[in-house]
Short mmCIF file of C-alpha atoms in Angstrom, two decimals:
data_model
loop_
_atom_site.label_atom_id
_atom_site.label_comp_id
_atom_site.label_asym_id
_atom_site.label_seq_id
_atom_site.Cartn_x
_atom_site.Cartn_y
_atom_site.Cartn_z
CA MET D 1 9.97 -27.18 -11.37
CA ASN D 2 8.14 -26.43 -14.39
CA ALA D 3 10.05 -24.02 -16.10
CA GLY D 4 6.28 -23.14 -17.61
CA ALA D 5 4.27 -23.84 -14.79
CA THR D 6 1.76 -21.02 -13.42
CA ASP D 7 0.63 -22.79 -9.98
CA GLU D 8 1.16 -21.19 -6.85
CA GLN D 9 3.24 -23.72 -5.90
CA THR D 10 5.60 -22.31 -8.30
CA TRP D 11 5.07 -18.40 -7.56
CA ARG D 12 5.86 -19.43 -3.81
CA HIS D 13 9.24 -20.81 -5.05
CA VAL D 14 10.61 -18.19 -6.91
CA ASP D 15 9.25 -15.65 -4.29
CA SER D 16 11.19 -17.79 -1.52
CA TYR D 17 14.22 -17.81 -4.41
CA ILE D 18 14.41 -13.82 -4.82
CA ASP D 19 13.99 -13.14 -1.03
CA ARG D 20 16.88 -15.42 0.08
CA THR D 21 19.08 -14.36 -3.08
CA LEU D 22 18.59 -10.40 -2.68
CA GLY D 23 18.13 -11.22 1.17
CA LEU D 24 15.09 -9.30 1.18
CA GLY D 25 13.02 -9.24 5.16
CA ASP D 26 14.81 -8.89 8.20
CA PRO D 27 15.00 -9.91 11.80
CA VAL D 28 12.57 -6.64 12.16
CA LEU D 29 10.05 -7.15 9.44
CA ASP D 30 9.87 -10.92 10.90
CA ALA D 31 9.26 -10.12 14.37
CA ALA D 32 6.62 -7.05 12.96
CA LEU D 33 4.65 -10.34 11.04
CA LYS D 34 5.29 -12.85 14.08
CA ALA D 35 3.64 -9.97 16.78
CA SER D 36 0.82 -9.62 13.58
CA ASP D 37 0.06 -13.21 13.77
CA ALA D 38 0.06 -12.90 17.51
CA ALA D 39 -2.34 -10.38 17.77
CA GLY D 40 -4.57 -12.59 15.50
CA LEU D 41 -4.20 -10.09 12.63
CA PRO D 42 -5.06 -11.70 9.11
CA ARG D 43 -2.07 -12.45 7.16
CA ILE D 44 -2.00 -10.08 3.83
CA ALA D 45 0.25 -7.84 4.55
CA VAL D 46 2.63 -7.13 1.58
CA SER D 47 5.56 -9.67 0.98
CA ALA D 48 8.98 -9.04 1.07
CA SER D 49 9.41 -8.37 -2.15
CA GLN D 50 6.65 -6.16 -2.60
CA GLY D 51 7.73 -4.38 0.41
CA GLU D 52 10.92 -3.72 -1.21
CA PHE D 53 9.43 -2.78 -4.53
CA LEU D 54 7.72 -0.13 -2.72
CA SER D 55 10.35 1.27 -0.24
CA LEU D 56 12.19 1.60 -3.73
CA LEU D 57 9.68 3.44 -5.57
CA ALA D 58 9.84 5.83 -2.10
CA ARG D 59 13.14 6.39 -3.13
CA LEU D 60 13.31 6.55 -6.17
CA VAL D 61 10.57 9.58 -6.06
CA GLY D 62 12.53 11.14 -3.13
CA ALA D 63 9.92 10.88 -0.80
CA ARG D 64 9.56 13.17 1.89
CA ARG D 65 6.00 12.48 2.97
CA ILE D 66 4.53 9.49 2.41
CA LEU D 67 0.44 8.98 3.77
CA GLU D 68 -0.68 5.57 4.13
CA ILE D 69 -4.15 3.97 3.98
CA GLY D 70 -4.60 1.08 5.51
CA THR D 71 -1.81 0.00 8.38
CA LEU D 72 -2.50 -3.30 9.49
CA GLY D 73 0.60 -4.32 11.18
CA GLY D 74 2.68 -1.92 10.23
CA TYR D 75 4.53 -4.22 7.54
CA SER D 76 4.26 -1.80 4.90
CA THR D 77 4.28 0.89 6.77
CA ILE D 78 8.22 -0.22 8.05
CA CYS D 79 9.55 -0.73 4.68
CA LEU D 80 8.04 2.70 3.37
CA ALA D 81 9.54 4.75 6.61
CA ARG D 82 12.72 3.18 6.20
CA ALA D 83 13.02 4.68 2.77
CA LEU D 84 12.82 8.42 3.64
CA PRO D 85 15.53 11.34 5.70
CA GLN D 86 15.45 11.26 8.89
CA ASP D 87 13.63 14.21 9.31
CA GLY D 88 10.46 12.48 6.78
CA ARG D 89 7.16 12.06 8.23
CA LEU D 90 4.49 9.17 7.55
CA VAL D 91 0.93 9.19 8.28
CA THR D 92 -0.55 5.69 8.34
CA LEU D 93 -4.62 5.40 8.51
CA GLU D 94 -5.38 2.19 10.32
CA PHE D 95 -9.47 1.86 10.64
CA ASP D 96 -8.89 -0.95 13.71
CA PRO D 97 -7.47 0.39 17.01
CA ARG D 98 -6.11 -3.12 17.59
CA HIS D 99 -4.15 -3.36 14.40
CA ALA D 100 -3.20 0.15 15.37
CA GLU D 101 -1.78 -0.76 18.10
CA VAL D 102 -0.23 -3.89 17.00
CA ALA D 103 1.54 -1.58 14.49
CA ARG D 104 2.19 1.07 16.90
CA GLY D 105 4.47 -1.39 18.88
CA ASN D 106 6.10 -3.19 15.42
CA ILE D 107 6.49 0.88 14.21
CA ALA D 108 8.42 1.69 17.67
CA ALA D 109 10.19 -1.55 17.48
CA ALA D 110 11.96 -0.43 14.26
CA GLY D 111 13.13 2.51 15.88
CA LEU D 112 10.85 4.36 13.51
CA ALA D 113 8.21 5.81 16.00
CA ASP D 114 10.07 9.16 15.05
CA ARG D 115 8.81 9.50 11.59
CA VAL D 116 5.60 7.45 11.35
CA GLU D 117 2.06 8.78 13.00
CA VAL D 118 -0.56 6.03 13.08
CA ARG D 119 -4.19 7.63 12.66
CA VAL D 120 -7.07 5.36 13.91
CA GLY D 121 -10.63 5.52 12.35
CA PRO D 122 -12.36 5.58 9.08
CA ALA D 123 -10.32 6.71 6.40
CA LEU D 124 -12.56 8.87 4.92
CA ASP D 125 -13.22 10.86 8.51
CA SER D 126 -9.59 11.10 8.81
CA LEU D 127 -8.47 12.06 5.52
CA PRO D 128 -10.73 15.39 5.39
CA LEU D 129 -9.24 16.09 8.93
CA LEU D 130 -4.94 16.26 7.23
CA GLN D 131 -6.84 18.46 4.29
CA GLN D 132 -7.73 21.22 6.86
CA GLU D 133 -4.19 20.56 8.84
CA ARG D 134 -2.78 22.53 5.48
CA SER D 135 0.17 20.53 6.07
CA ALA D 136 2.85 20.01 3.15
CA PRO D 137 1.66 17.83 0.13
CA PHE D 138 2.71 14.07 0.05
CA ASP D 139 4.96 12.96 -2.35
CA LEU D 140 3.36 9.09 -1.90
CA VAL D 141 0.60 7.75 -1.06
CA PHE D 142 0.18 4.02 -0.80
CA ILE D 143 -3.43 2.52 -0.61
CA ASP D 144 -4.15 -0.63 0.79
CA ALA D 145 -7.55 -0.14 2.59
CA ASP D 146 -11.02 -1.29 2.15
CA LYS D 147 -11.23 -1.76 -1.71
CA VAL D 148 -14.80 -0.61 -1.69
CA ASN D 149 -13.79 2.88 -1.35
CA SER D 150 -10.49 2.70 -3.87
CA GLY D 151 -11.44 5.18 -5.96
CA ASN D 152 -12.31 7.64 -2.98
CA TYR D 153 -9.18 7.08 -1.84
CA VAL D 154 -7.56 7.69 -5.34
CA ARG D 155 -9.49 11.57 -5.48
CA TRP D 156 -7.82 11.86 -1.75
CA ALA D 157 -4.46 11.46 -2.93
CA LEU D 158 -5.34 13.97 -6.05
CA GLU D 159 -6.01 16.39 -3.46
CA LEU D 160 -3.94 16.00 -0.86
CA GLY D 161 -0.77 15.56 -3.52
CA ARG D 162 1.20 17.43 -5.32
CA PRO D 163 2.52 17.27 -9.07
CA GLY D 164 4.86 14.69 -9.24
CA THR D 165 3.06 12.67 -6.65
CA LEU D 166 3.07 8.95 -7.13
CA ILE D 167 0.17 7.12 -5.97
CA ILE D 168 -0.31 3.58 -5.77
CA VAL D 169 -3.21 1.12 -4.86
CA ASP D 170 -2.80 -2.59 -3.91
CA ASN D 171 -4.53 -5.74 -4.33
CA VAL D 172 -6.60 -4.29 -7.70
CA VAL D 173 -6.16 -7.13 -10.08
CA ARG D 174 -7.86 -9.83 -7.48
CA ASP D 175 -7.14 -12.81 -9.08
CA GLY D 176 -8.43 -11.20 -12.75
CA HIS D 177 -11.48 -10.23 -11.69
CA LEU D 178 -10.66 -6.94 -12.31
CA ALA D 179 -11.70 -7.87 -15.67
CA ASP D 180 -15.03 -8.61 -14.77
CA VAL D 181 -17.13 -6.13 -16.60
CA GLY D 182 -20.27 -5.65 -15.32
CA SER D 183 -19.41 -7.16 -11.42
CA GLU D 184 -21.58 -6.48 -8.68
CA GLN D 185 -19.42 -7.56 -6.44
CA PRO D 186 -18.73 -4.47 -4.13
CA GLU D 187 -14.34 -5.07 -3.98
CA ILE D 188 -14.05 -5.30 -7.46
CA ARG D 189 -16.33 -2.33 -8.19
CA GLY D 190 -13.93 -0.48 -5.86
CA SER D 191 -10.73 -1.88 -7.76
CA GLN D 192 -12.53 -0.64 -11.34
CA GLU D 193 -13.64 2.62 -10.15
CA ALA D 194 -9.82 3.31 -9.23
CA VAL D 195 -8.57 2.16 -12.60
CA GLU D 196 -10.97 3.98 -14.33
CA LEU D 197 -10.56 6.94 -12.52
CA ILE D 198 -6.76 6.94 -13.52
CA ALA D 199 -7.57 6.97 -16.88
CA ALA D 200 -10.43 9.33 -16.74
CA GLU D 201 -8.57 12.44 -14.60
CA PRO D 202 -6.66 14.50 -16.79
CA ARG D 203 -3.85 14.85 -13.80
CA LEU D 204 -2.86 11.88 -13.78
CA ARG D 205 -1.36 8.97 -16.12
CA GLY D 206 -0.38 5.74 -14.84
CA THR D 207 -1.00 1.52 -15.54
CA VAL D 208 -1.69 -1.32 -13.87
CA LEU D 209 1.08 -4.26 -12.85
CA GLN D 210 -0.05 -7.84 -12.57
CA THR D 211 1.75 -9.50 -10.07
CA VAL D 212 2.47 -13.38 -9.07
CA GLY D 213 3.97 -14.91 -5.67
CA GLY D 214 3.25 -16.24 -3.05
CA LYS D 215 0.11 -13.52 -2.01
CA GLY D 216 -1.09 -15.49 -5.34
CA TYR D 217 -2.35 -13.48 -8.34
CA ASP D 218 -3.21 -9.62 -7.85
CA GLY D 219 -1.55 -6.57 -8.80
CA PHE D 220 -0.65 -2.54 -8.18
CA ALA D 221 -1.95 0.18 -9.66
CA LEU D 222 0.55 2.83 -9.93
CA ALA D 223 -0.27 6.44 -11.10
CA LEU D 224 1.92 9.61 -11.13
CA VAL D 225 0.37 13.52 -10.97
CA GLY D 226 0.61 15.38 -13.62
CA GLU D 227 0.55 19.54 -13.89
#
């Protein structure tokens, strides 16, 4: 391998080395991917190293309550829920009932059904209901749903969080198109709105981390809620 190469083949090669050397992924997560494939779900789950990254972040903030927007087959849900204490709670919102059914099966197979709740329906309908329940604030919010509404989801994360809540938005770099000022593509504008909101909101301090790997060129936005 050319040490200076920046092609996707190199990224996949390094991903494979990382996963193999650090022992990332396991039979439960592999089974979740296989079940998702068998059900025809799109192959857009986070990678093994990204899943471990999310789990580490949840542990670092001491998360006891996690909100996930966008469940898919439950891969990232499992990674995050594993970081919770025994009495922790994760609420994950999924638009597609078929995806939610697959996710529930994967979560149960991971032994995490007692701490994970999958809610079905448009997230922008579910989020106000969460607010009305007046339960404890979430310590971490992971946003990985329709990109058009990324900015709206960050706003809701602020409403449902507290000082110290960590907000993570996936897929914001979008092959570098995040920097396409004036773009009219809804997904790109949604990512830009999320980043611009992080910049403009005085309660948030954040950054964007560019990533490469088996999933290509993308990145996370991370923001911490302040006072």
